[in-house]
Amino acid sequence: MGFLQLPDLGKVCYYEYGTGTRPMLAFHGYGMTGRQFEVLQKSILSQYRVYSFDHFFHGESAINWDEPQILDGMPKPMIKAYLEEWFKVHGRQRISLMGYSIGANMALVLVEEFADLIDEIYLMAPDGLSVYRGFHFIMHQPVGKYLFKRVTKSNWLAPGVLKMLKRVRFIDESLYKIAYHEMDTPQKRLDVYYTLNLIKQLQPDVVKITSLINQHHIKCHLIFGQYDMLFPKLGAANFINRLEKPVVHEVPMGHWLVTQQLDDYLANGKL
């Protein structure tokens, strides 16, 4: 475990693991920590030395901001500090990136800033490749922002809203279970509220990123769950079609991808 002090932002915790020698910076999904990718022992970790960060409001990372700053969101240029501070510790060198779910936003924004230093990028059930209507509603629409805040502060609204979303098939059973687990206490609901507001400005520029990936010949792996209702392959079609040589996988899983099953799939000659 190590820490980076990001200027004007806070202290970020990261974990170092993997038996490979090539450095890879990784960003986990909601409700997890930087240790999420440790399960990929036979595939990713046999090839890379992974440096995986805790998001703010997760694990050991701690932001210095007050609530108004958090609700305004983190400006995209601040993401550069992750790599700039990592370089100060480990030296400036070529790297690869990995992001799962909301962590993909951060990996993609780093491509915008450091494309000339990136060899490969792995995006698993990635957020950021298209506008997800649910997140856009609660983050950017006045009614959605009001409802999200009310749900966060209420002990009874959150379960009711989740049940309704499942009933109308906006989310499936697996997403319902994940969301319920992450919103069953006041502190967890507040962490959801702060996390999603903090990252709401981190909207990758798909046109710019795909152009940079093609220009710098970055090998791009995209992995989707066949039954993922949150970030399915269909939503990434525009991104995929802009790439010259994407490596695309669709596995018989849901949104919960970073598992032993995925490790077995990737280790079985799928990389």
PDB file of C-alpha atoms in Angstrom:
ATOM      1  CA  MET A   1       0.000   0.000   0.000  1.00  0.00           C
ATOM      2  CA  GLY A   2       1.173   3.501  -0.828  1.00  0.00           C
ATOM      3  CA  PHE A   3      -0.204   7.036  -0.877  1.00  0.00           C
ATOM      4  CA  LEU A   4      -0.027   9.954  -3.262  1.00  0.00           C
ATOM      5  CA  GLN A   5      -0.775  13.501  -2.190  1.00  0.00           C
ATOM      6  CA  LEU A   6      -2.704  15.130  -5.020  1.00  0.00           C
ATOM      7  CA  PRO A   7      -2.402  18.950  -4.968  1.00  0.00           C
ATOM      8  CA  ASP A   8      -5.631  20.787  -4.068  1.00  0.00           C
ATOM      9  CA  LEU A   9      -7.490  17.478  -3.858  1.00  0.00           C
ATOM     10  CA  GLY A  10      -6.450  15.023  -1.173  1.00  0.00           C
ATOM     11  CA  LYS A  11      -4.607  11.832  -0.266  1.00  0.00           C
ATOM     12  CA  VAL A  12      -5.049   8.844  -2.582  1.00  0.00           C
ATOM     13  CA  CYS A  13      -4.278   5.297  -1.516  1.00  0.00           C
ATOM     14  CA  TYR A  14      -3.015   2.737  -4.012  1.00  0.00           C
ATOM     15  CA  TYR A  15      -2.143  -0.961  -3.893  1.00  0.00           C
ATOM     16  CA  GLU A  16       0.662  -2.641  -5.797  1.00  0.00           C
ATOM     17  CA  TYR A  17       0.326  -6.253  -6.928  1.00  0.00           C
ATOM     18  CA  GLY A  18       0.894  -8.612  -9.850  1.00  0.00           C
ATOM     19  CA  THR A  19       3.836 -10.737 -10.957  1.00  0.00           C
ATOM     20  CA  GLY A  20       4.350  -9.048 -14.320  1.00  0.00           C
ATOM     21  CA  THR A  21       6.835  -6.267 -14.956  1.00  0.00           C
ATOM     22  CA  ARG A  22       4.862  -3.856 -17.140  1.00  0.00           C
ATOM     23  CA  PRO A  23       3.257  -1.068 -15.063  1.00  0.00           C
ATOM     24  CA  MET A  24      -0.518  -0.638 -15.204  1.00  0.00           C
ATOM     25  CA  LEU A  25      -2.612   1.971 -13.365  1.00  0.00           C
ATOM     26  CA  ALA A  26      -6.087   0.693 -12.480  1.00  0.00           C
ATOM     27  CA  PHE A  27      -9.360   2.236 -11.298  1.00  0.00           C
ATOM     28  CA  HIS A  28     -12.054   0.131  -9.638  1.00  0.00           C
ATOM     29  CA  GLY A  29     -15.841   0.199  -9.685  1.00  0.00           C
ATOM     30  CA  TYR A  30     -18.279   1.649  -7.187  1.00  0.00           C
ATOM     31  CA  GLY A  31     -18.350   0.087  -3.732  1.00  0.00           C
ATOM     32  CA  MET A  32     -14.977  -1.633  -4.156  1.00  0.00           C
ATOM     33  CA  THR A  33     -11.364  -0.685  -3.422  1.00  0.00           C
ATOM     34  CA  GLY A  34      -8.103  -0.786  -5.329  1.00  0.00           C
ATOM     35  CA  ARG A  35      -7.818  -4.458  -4.407  1.00  0.00           C
ATOM     36  CA  GLN A  36     -10.718  -5.337  -6.730  1.00  0.00           C
ATOM     37  CA  PHE A  37      -8.451  -6.567  -9.535  1.00  0.00           C
ATOM     38  CA  GLU A  38      -6.493  -9.004  -7.359  1.00  0.00           C
ATOM     39  CA  VAL A  39      -8.805 -11.767  -8.593  1.00  0.00           C
ATOM     40  CA  LEU A  40      -7.311 -11.541 -12.103  1.00  0.00           C
ATOM     41  CA  GLN A  41      -4.301 -13.611 -11.075  1.00  0.00           C
ATOM     42  CA  LYS A  42      -3.923 -15.838 -14.140  1.00  0.00           C
ATOM     43  CA  SER A  43      -4.560 -13.180 -16.772  1.00  0.00           C
ATOM     44  CA  ILE A  44      -3.815  -9.507 -16.094  1.00  0.00           C
ATOM     45  CA  LEU A  45      -1.637  -9.963 -13.013  1.00  0.00           C
ATOM     46  CA  SER A  46       0.641 -12.478 -14.691  1.00  0.00           C
ATOM     47  CA  GLN A  47       1.604  -9.829 -17.250  1.00  0.00           C
ATOM     48  CA  TYR A  48       1.455  -6.533 -15.346  1.00  0.00           C
ATOM     49  CA  ARG A  49       2.531  -4.863 -12.149  1.00  0.00           C
ATOM     50  CA  VAL A  50      -0.729  -3.179 -11.170  1.00  0.00           C
ATOM     51  CA  TYR A  51      -1.009   0.065  -9.209  1.00  0.00           C
ATOM     52  CA  SER A  52      -4.678   0.275  -8.311  1.00  0.00           C
ATOM     53  CA  PHE A  53      -6.187   3.332  -6.626  1.00  0.00           C
ATOM     54  CA  ASP A  54      -8.974   3.698  -4.064  1.00  0.00           C
ATOM     55  CA  HIS A  55     -11.574   6.185  -5.249  1.00  0.00           C
ATOM     56  CA  PHE A  56     -12.452   8.975  -2.867  1.00  0.00           C
ATOM     57  CA  PHE A  57     -15.166   7.834  -0.412  1.00  0.00           C
ATOM     58  CA  HIS A  58     -13.757   4.325  -0.799  1.00  0.00           C
ATOM     59  CA  GLY A  59     -11.017   2.516   1.090  1.00  0.00           C
ATOM     60  CA  GLU A  60      -8.198   4.654   2.482  1.00  0.00           C
ATOM     61  CA  SER A  61      -8.342   7.650   0.135  1.00  0.00           C
ATOM     62  CA  ALA A  62      -9.388  10.952   1.722  1.00  0.00           C
ATOM     63  CA  ILE A  63     -10.488  14.130  -0.039  1.00  0.00           C
ATOM     64  CA  ASN A  64      -9.819  17.568   1.450  1.00  0.00           C
ATOM     65  CA  TRP A  65     -12.911  19.233   0.003  1.00  0.00           C
ATOM     66  CA  ASP A  66     -16.051  20.460   1.738  1.00  0.00           C
ATOM     67  CA  GLU A  67     -19.539  19.500   0.553  1.00  0.00           C
ATOM     68  CA  PRO A  68     -20.121  22.420  -1.872  1.00  0.00           C
ATOM     69  CA  GLN A  69     -16.861  21.603  -3.676  1.00  0.00           C
ATOM     70  CA  ILE A  70     -17.762  17.914  -3.858  1.00  0.00           C
ATOM     71  CA  LEU A  71     -21.210  18.662  -5.276  1.00  0.00           C
ATOM     72  CA  ASP A  72     -19.683  20.881  -7.970  1.00  0.00           C
ATOM     73  CA  GLY A  73     -17.612  17.907  -9.140  1.00  0.00           C
ATOM     74  CA  MET A  74     -13.945  17.323  -9.921  1.00  0.00           C
ATOM     75  CA  PRO A  75     -12.751  19.170 -13.051  1.00  0.00           C
ATOM     76  CA  LYS A  76     -11.216  16.862 -15.650  1.00  0.00           C
ATOM     77  CA  PRO A  77      -7.742  18.468 -15.576  1.00  0.00           C
ATOM     78  CA  MET A  78      -7.331  17.342 -11.960  1.00  0.00           C
ATOM     79  CA  ILE A  79      -7.136  13.698 -13.071  1.00  0.00           C
ATOM     80  CA  LYS A  80      -3.696  14.434 -14.531  1.00  0.00           C
ATOM     81  CA  ALA A  81      -2.366  14.624 -10.973  1.00  0.00           C
ATOM     82  CA  TYR A  82      -2.819  10.865 -10.483  1.00  0.00           C
ATOM     83  CA  LEU A  83      -0.228  10.084 -13.123  1.00  0.00           C
ATOM     84  CA  GLU A  84       1.975  13.115 -12.534  1.00  0.00           C
ATOM     85  CA  GLU A  85       2.343  12.257  -8.830  1.00  0.00           C
ATOM     86  CA  TRP A  86       2.815   8.556  -9.611  1.00  0.00           C
ATOM     87  CA  PHE A  87       5.653   9.494 -11.988  1.00  0.00           C
ATOM     88  CA  LYS A  88       7.368  11.401  -9.168  1.00  0.00           C
ATOM     89  CA  VAL A  89       7.524   8.178  -7.145  1.00  0.00           C
ATOM     90  CA  HIS A  90       8.087   5.552  -9.858  1.00  0.00           C
ATOM     91  CA  GLY A  91       9.722   7.539 -12.640  1.00  0.00           C
ATOM     92  CA  ARG A  92       8.336   8.750 -15.936  1.00  0.00           C
ATOM     93  CA  GLN A  93       7.763   5.708 -18.139  1.00  0.00           C
ATOM     94  CA  ARG A  94       5.332   4.001 -20.478  1.00  0.00           C
ATOM     95  CA  ILE A  95       2.245   2.545 -18.801  1.00  0.00           C
ATOM     96  CA  SER A  96      -1.021   0.737 -19.443  1.00  0.00           C
ATOM     97  CA  LEU A  97      -4.425   1.544 -17.939  1.00  0.00           C
ATOM     98  CA  MET A  98      -7.404  -0.442 -16.682  1.00  0.00           C
ATOM     99  CA  GLY A  99     -10.844   0.688 -15.552  1.00  0.00           C
ATOM    100  CA  TYR A 100     -14.002  -1.100 -14.486  1.00  0.00           C
ATOM    101  CA  SER A 101     -17.445   0.542 -14.512  1.00  0.00           C
ATOM    102  CA  ILE A 102     -17.145   4.123 -13.176  1.00  0.00           C
ATOM    103  CA  GLY A 103     -13.376   3.641 -12.952  1.00  0.00           C
ATOM    104  CA  ALA A 104     -13.244   3.610 -16.747  1.00  0.00           C
ATOM    105  CA  ASN A 105     -14.009   7.344 -16.754  1.00  0.00           C
ATOM    106  CA  MET A 106     -10.727   8.066 -15.033  1.00  0.00           C
ATOM    107  CA  ALA A 107      -8.730   5.771 -17.289  1.00  0.00           C
ATOM    108  CA  LEU A 108     -10.267   7.379 -20.382  1.00  0.00           C
ATOM    109  CA  VAL A 109      -9.564  10.917 -19.171  1.00  0.00           C
ATOM    110  CA  LEU A 110      -5.912   9.923 -18.659  1.00  0.00           C
ATOM    111  CA  VAL A 111      -5.812   8.804 -22.305  1.00  0.00           C
ATOM    112  CA  GLU A 112      -6.818  12.343 -23.277  1.00  0.00           C
ATOM    113  CA  GLU A 113      -3.794  13.717 -21.398  1.00  0.00           C
ATOM    114  CA  PHE A 114      -1.067  11.049 -21.757  1.00  0.00           C
ATOM    115  CA  ALA A 115      -1.812   9.104 -24.952  1.00  0.00           C
ATOM    116  CA  ASP A 116       1.835   9.206 -26.065  1.00  0.00           C
ATOM    117  CA  LEU A 117       2.865   7.203 -22.974  1.00  0.00           C
ATOM    118  CA  ILE A 118       0.150   4.516 -23.032  1.00  0.00           C
ATOM    119  CA  ASP A 119       0.641   1.041 -24.496  1.00  0.00           C
ATOM    120  CA  GLU A 120      -2.684  -0.651 -23.715  1.00  0.00           C
ATOM    121  CA  ILE A 121      -6.006   0.073 -22.062  1.00  0.00           C
ATOM    122  CA  TYR A 122      -8.495  -2.418 -20.618  1.00  0.00           C
ATOM    123  CA  LEU A 123     -12.076  -1.195 -20.212  1.00  0.00           C
ATOM    124  CA  MET A 124     -14.459  -3.544 -18.382  1.00  0.00           C
ATOM    125  CA  ALA A 125     -18.209  -2.768 -18.374  1.00  0.00           C
ATOM    126  CA  PRO A 126     -17.076   0.815 -18.929  1.00  0.00           C
ATOM    127  CA  ASP A 127     -18.920   3.948 -17.994  1.00  0.00           C
ATOM    128  CA  GLY A 128     -18.092   7.043 -20.052  1.00  0.00           C
ATOM    129  CA  LEU A 129     -18.524   5.704 -23.592  1.00  0.00           C
ATOM    130  CA  SER A 130     -22.079   6.987 -23.914  1.00  0.00           C
ATOM    131  CA  VAL A 131     -24.565   8.968 -21.830  1.00  0.00           C
ATOM    132  CA  TYR A 132     -26.281   6.680 -19.326  1.00  0.00           C
ATOM    133  CA  ARG A 133     -29.724   8.215 -18.955  1.00  0.00           C
ATOM    134  CA  GLY A 134     -30.101   7.294 -15.284  1.00  0.00           C
ATOM    135  CA  PHE A 135     -26.870   8.960 -14.179  1.00  0.00           C
ATOM    136  CA  HIS A 136     -27.477  11.972 -16.425  1.00  0.00           C
ATOM    137  CA  PHE A 137     -30.928  12.469 -14.892  1.00  0.00           C
ATOM    138  CA  ILE A 138     -29.813  12.439 -11.254  1.00  0.00           C
ATOM    139  CA  MET A 139     -26.596  14.390 -11.862  1.00  0.00           C
ATOM    140  CA  HIS A 140     -27.628  17.091 -14.338  1.00  0.00           C
ATOM    141  CA  GLN A 141     -31.423  17.507 -14.388  1.00  0.00           C
ATOM    142  CA  PRO A 142     -32.944  19.718 -11.644  1.00  0.00           C
ATOM    143  CA  VAL A 143     -35.702  17.231 -10.800  1.00  0.00           C
ATOM    144  CA  GLY A 144     -33.269  14.324 -10.776  1.00  0.00           C
ATOM    145  CA  LYS A 145     -30.774  16.178  -8.573  1.00  0.00           C
ATOM    146  CA  TYR A 146     -33.544  17.034  -6.108  1.00  0.00           C
ATOM    147  CA  LEU A 147     -34.805  13.443  -5.990  1.00  0.00           C
ATOM    148  CA  PHE A 148     -31.294  12.028  -5.586  1.00  0.00           C
ATOM    149  CA  LYS A 149     -30.645  14.311  -2.623  1.00  0.00           C
ATOM    150  CA  ARG A 150     -33.988  13.357  -1.034  1.00  0.00           C
ATOM    151  CA  VAL A 151     -33.326   9.651  -1.475  1.00  0.00           C
ATOM    152  CA  THR A 152     -29.868  10.051   0.058  1.00  0.00           C
ATOM    153  CA  LYS A 153     -31.258  11.705   3.175  1.00  0.00           C
ATOM    154  CA  SER A 154     -34.185   9.299   3.648  1.00  0.00           C
ATOM    155  CA  ASN A 155     -34.152   5.914   5.392  1.00  0.00           C
ATOM    156  CA  TRP A 156     -37.222   4.644   3.536  1.00  0.00           C
ATOM    157  CA  LEU A 157     -37.152   6.286   0.104  1.00  0.00           C
ATOM    158  CA  ALA A 158     -34.066   4.470  -1.215  1.00  0.00           C
ATOM    159  CA  PRO A 159     -35.418   0.902  -0.863  1.00  0.00           C
ATOM    160  CA  GLY A 160     -38.748   1.954  -2.359  1.00  0.00           C
ATOM    161  CA  VAL A 161     -37.152   3.654  -5.358  1.00  0.00           C
ATOM    162  CA  LEU A 162     -34.917   0.644  -6.036  1.00  0.00           C
ATOM    163  CA  LYS A 163     -37.884  -1.743  -5.900  1.00  0.00           C
ATOM    164  CA  MET A 164     -39.794   0.469  -8.327  1.00  0.00           C
ATOM    165  CA  LEU A 165     -36.834   0.587 -10.746  1.00  0.00           C
ATOM    166  CA  LYS A 166     -36.592  -3.192 -10.648  1.00  0.00           C
ATOM    167  CA  ARG A 167     -40.346  -3.580 -11.162  1.00  0.00           C
ATOM    168  CA  VAL A 168     -40.315  -1.437 -14.323  1.00  0.00           C
ATOM    169  CA  ARG A 169     -37.139  -3.279 -15.514  1.00  0.00           C
ATOM    170  CA  PHE A 170     -34.914  -0.218 -15.401  1.00  0.00           C
ATOM    171  CA  ILE A 171     -32.505  -2.411 -13.405  1.00  0.00           C
ATOM    172  CA  ASP A 172     -32.317  -6.192 -13.117  1.00  0.00           C
ATOM    173  CA  GLU A 173     -32.082  -8.376 -10.013  1.00  0.00           C
ATOM    174  CA  SER A 174     -28.285  -8.316  -9.867  1.00  0.00           C
ATOM    175  CA  LEU A 175     -28.116  -4.506 -10.104  1.00  0.00           C
ATOM    176  CA  TYR A 176     -30.888  -4.246  -7.522  1.00  0.00           C
ATOM    177  CA  LYS A 177     -28.884  -6.338  -5.065  1.00  0.00           C
ATOM    178  CA  ILE A 178     -25.713  -4.330  -5.675  1.00  0.00           C
ATOM    179  CA  ALA A 179     -27.506  -0.975  -5.311  1.00  0.00           C
ATOM    180  CA  TYR A 180     -29.452  -2.088  -2.225  1.00  0.00           C
ATOM    181  CA  HIS A 181     -26.252  -3.219  -0.526  1.00  0.00           C
ATOM    182  CA  GLU A 182     -24.645   0.152  -1.249  1.00  0.00           C
ATOM    183  CA  MET A 183     -27.586   2.198   0.072  1.00  0.00           C
ATOM    184  CA  ASP A 184     -28.757   0.350   3.190  1.00  0.00           C
ATOM    185  CA  THR A 185     -27.207   2.757   5.726  1.00  0.00           C
ATOM    186  CA  PRO A 186     -27.111   6.575   5.950  1.00  0.00           C
ATOM    187  CA  GLN A 187     -23.307   6.611   5.522  1.00  0.00           C
ATOM    188  CA  LYS A 188     -23.424   4.387   2.433  1.00  0.00           C
ATOM    189  CA  ARG A 189     -26.110   6.576   0.859  1.00  0.00           C
ATOM    190  CA  LEU A 190     -24.029   9.682   1.562  1.00  0.00           C
ATOM    191  CA  ASP A 191     -20.970   8.012  -0.007  1.00  0.00           C
ATOM    192  CA  VAL A 192     -23.015   7.226  -3.147  1.00  0.00           C
ATOM    193  CA  TYR A 193     -24.232  10.808  -3.292  1.00  0.00           C
ATOM    194  CA  TYR A 194     -20.763  12.285  -2.901  1.00  0.00           C
ATOM    195  CA  THR A 195     -19.059   9.826  -5.253  1.00  0.00           C
ATOM    196  CA  LEU A 196     -21.427  10.336  -8.179  1.00  0.00           C
ATOM    197  CA  ASN A 197     -21.379  14.116  -7.747  1.00  0.00           C
ATOM    198  CA  LEU A 198     -17.579  14.161  -7.528  1.00  0.00           C
ATOM    199  CA  ILE A 199     -17.130  12.340 -10.848  1.00  0.00           C
ATOM    200  CA  LYS A 200     -19.959  13.970 -12.792  1.00  0.00           C
ATOM    201  CA  GLN A 201     -17.593  16.283 -14.720  1.00  0.00           C
ATOM    202  CA  LEU A 202     -15.353  13.398 -15.779  1.00  0.00           C
ATOM    203  CA  GLN A 203     -17.057  12.899 -19.114  1.00  0.00           C
ATOM    204  CA  PRO A 204     -14.557  11.502 -21.614  1.00  0.00           C
ATOM    205  CA  ASP A 205     -14.361  13.061 -25.080  1.00  0.00           C
ATOM    206  CA  VAL A 206     -15.066   9.958 -27.185  1.00  0.00           C
ATOM    207  CA  VAL A 207     -14.058  11.557 -30.492  1.00  0.00           C
ATOM    208  CA  LYS A 208     -10.752  12.854 -29.111  1.00  0.00           C
ATOM    209  CA  ILE A 209      -9.939   9.623 -27.281  1.00  0.00           C
ATOM    210  CA  THR A 210     -10.610   7.296 -30.199  1.00  0.00           C
ATOM    211  CA  SER A 211      -8.510   9.537 -32.441  1.00  0.00           C
ATOM    212  CA  LEU A 212      -5.630   9.412 -29.944  1.00  0.00           C
ATOM    213  CA  ILE A 213      -5.910   5.630 -29.547  1.00  0.00           C
ATOM    214  CA  ASN A 214      -5.664   5.215 -33.322  1.00  0.00           C
ATOM    215  CA  GLN A 215      -2.888   7.783 -33.698  1.00  0.00           C
ATOM    216  CA  HIS A 216      -0.677   6.268 -30.990  1.00  0.00           C
ATOM    217  CA  HIS A 217      -1.580   2.650 -31.761  1.00  0.00           C
ATOM    218  CA  ILE A 218      -2.813   1.988 -28.232  1.00  0.00           C
ATOM    219  CA  LYS A 219      -4.166  -1.543 -27.967  1.00  0.00           C
ATOM    220  CA  CYS A 220      -7.718  -1.193 -26.645  1.00  0.00           C
ATOM    221  CA  HIS A 221      -9.470  -4.139 -24.957  1.00  0.00           C
ATOM    222  CA  LEU A 222     -13.186  -3.747 -24.267  1.00  0.00           C
ATOM    223  CA  ILE A 223     -14.974  -6.332 -22.128  1.00  0.00           C
ATOM    224  CA  PHE A 224     -18.751  -6.337 -21.736  1.00  0.00           C
ATOM    225  CA  GLY A 225     -21.230  -8.518 -19.894  1.00  0.00           C
ATOM    226  CA  GLN A 226     -23.792 -10.030 -22.216  1.00  0.00           C
ATOM    227  CA  TYR A 227     -26.505  -9.455 -19.587  1.00  0.00           C
ATOM    228  CA  ASP A 228     -25.267  -6.088 -18.322  1.00  0.00           C
ATOM    229  CA  MET A 229     -28.163  -3.621 -18.213  1.00  0.00           C
ATOM    230  CA  LEU A 230     -26.044  -0.764 -16.891  1.00  0.00           C
ATOM    231  CA  PHE A 231     -23.220  -0.399 -19.442  1.00  0.00           C
ATOM    232  CA  PRO A 232     -23.912  -2.862 -22.284  1.00  0.00           C
ATOM    233  CA  LYS A 233     -21.915  -3.302 -25.464  1.00  0.00           C
ATOM    234  CA  LEU A 234     -24.644  -1.610 -27.508  1.00  0.00           C
ATOM    235  CA  GLY A 235     -24.086   1.652 -25.650  1.00  0.00           C
ATOM    236  CA  ALA A 236     -20.420   1.639 -26.677  1.00  0.00           C
ATOM    237  CA  ALA A 237     -21.091   1.086 -30.385  1.00  0.00           C
ATOM    238  CA  ASN A 238     -20.046   4.603 -31.426  1.00  0.00           C
ATOM    239  CA  PHE A 239     -16.770   4.313 -29.498  1.00  0.00           C
ATOM    240  CA  ILE A 240     -16.000   0.855 -30.909  1.00  0.00           C
ATOM    241  CA  ASN A 241     -16.792   1.858 -34.496  1.00  0.00           C
ATOM    242  CA  ARG A 242     -14.329   4.758 -34.309  1.00  0.00           C
ATOM    243  CA  LEU A 243     -11.425   2.486 -33.361  1.00  0.00           C
ATOM    244  CA  GLU A 244      -9.212   0.927 -36.011  1.00  0.00           C
ATOM    245  CA  LYS A 245      -8.343  -2.307 -34.213  1.00  0.00           C
ATOM    246  CA  PRO A 246     -10.422  -2.780 -31.051  1.00  0.00           C
ATOM    247  CA  VAL A 247     -10.293  -6.078 -29.167  1.00  0.00           C
ATOM    248  CA  VAL A 248     -13.881  -6.625 -28.047  1.00  0.00           C
ATOM    249  CA  HIS A 249     -15.162  -9.368 -25.753  1.00  0.00           C
ATOM    250  CA  GLU A 250     -18.746 -10.038 -24.693  1.00  0.00           C
ATOM    251  CA  VAL A 251     -18.874 -12.641 -21.949  1.00  0.00           C
ATOM    252  CA  PRO A 252     -21.946 -14.464 -20.581  1.00  0.00           C
ATOM    253  CA  MET A 253     -22.087 -12.368 -17.417  1.00  0.00           C
ATOM    254  CA  GLY A 254     -23.871  -9.313 -16.042  1.00  0.00           C
ATOM    255  CA  HIS A 255     -22.378  -6.056 -14.836  1.00  0.00           C
ATOM    256  CA  TRP A 256     -20.421  -7.784 -12.073  1.00  0.00           C
ATOM    257  CA  LEU A 257     -17.457  -8.677 -14.287  1.00  0.00           C
ATOM    258  CA  VAL A 258     -14.261  -8.646 -12.235  1.00  0.00           C
ATOM    259  CA  THR A 259     -14.483 -12.228 -11.003  1.00  0.00           C
ATOM    260  CA  GLN A 260     -12.727 -15.581 -11.169  1.00  0.00           C
ATOM    261  CA  GLN A 261     -14.919 -16.389 -14.181  1.00  0.00           C
ATOM    262  CA  LEU A 262     -13.505 -13.437 -16.119  1.00  0.00           C
ATOM    263  CA  ASP A 263      -9.962 -14.359 -15.081  1.00  0.00           C
ATOM    264  CA  ASP A 264     -10.478 -17.865 -16.449  1.00  0.00           C
ATOM    265  CA  TYR A 265     -11.902 -16.464 -19.682  1.00  0.00           C
ATOM    266  CA  LEU A 266      -9.019 -14.042 -20.246  1.00  0.00           C
ATOM    267  CA  ALA A 267      -6.376 -16.583 -19.252  1.00  0.00           C
ATOM    268  CA  ASN A 268      -7.789 -19.064 -21.750  1.00  0.00           C
ATOM    269  CA  GLY A 269      -6.139 -17.341 -24.694  1.00  0.00           C
ATOM    270  CA  LYS A 270      -8.634 -14.471 -24.906  1.00  0.00           C
ATOM    271  CA  LEU A 271      -6.164 -11.630 -24.333  1.00  0.00           C
TER     272      LEU A 271
END
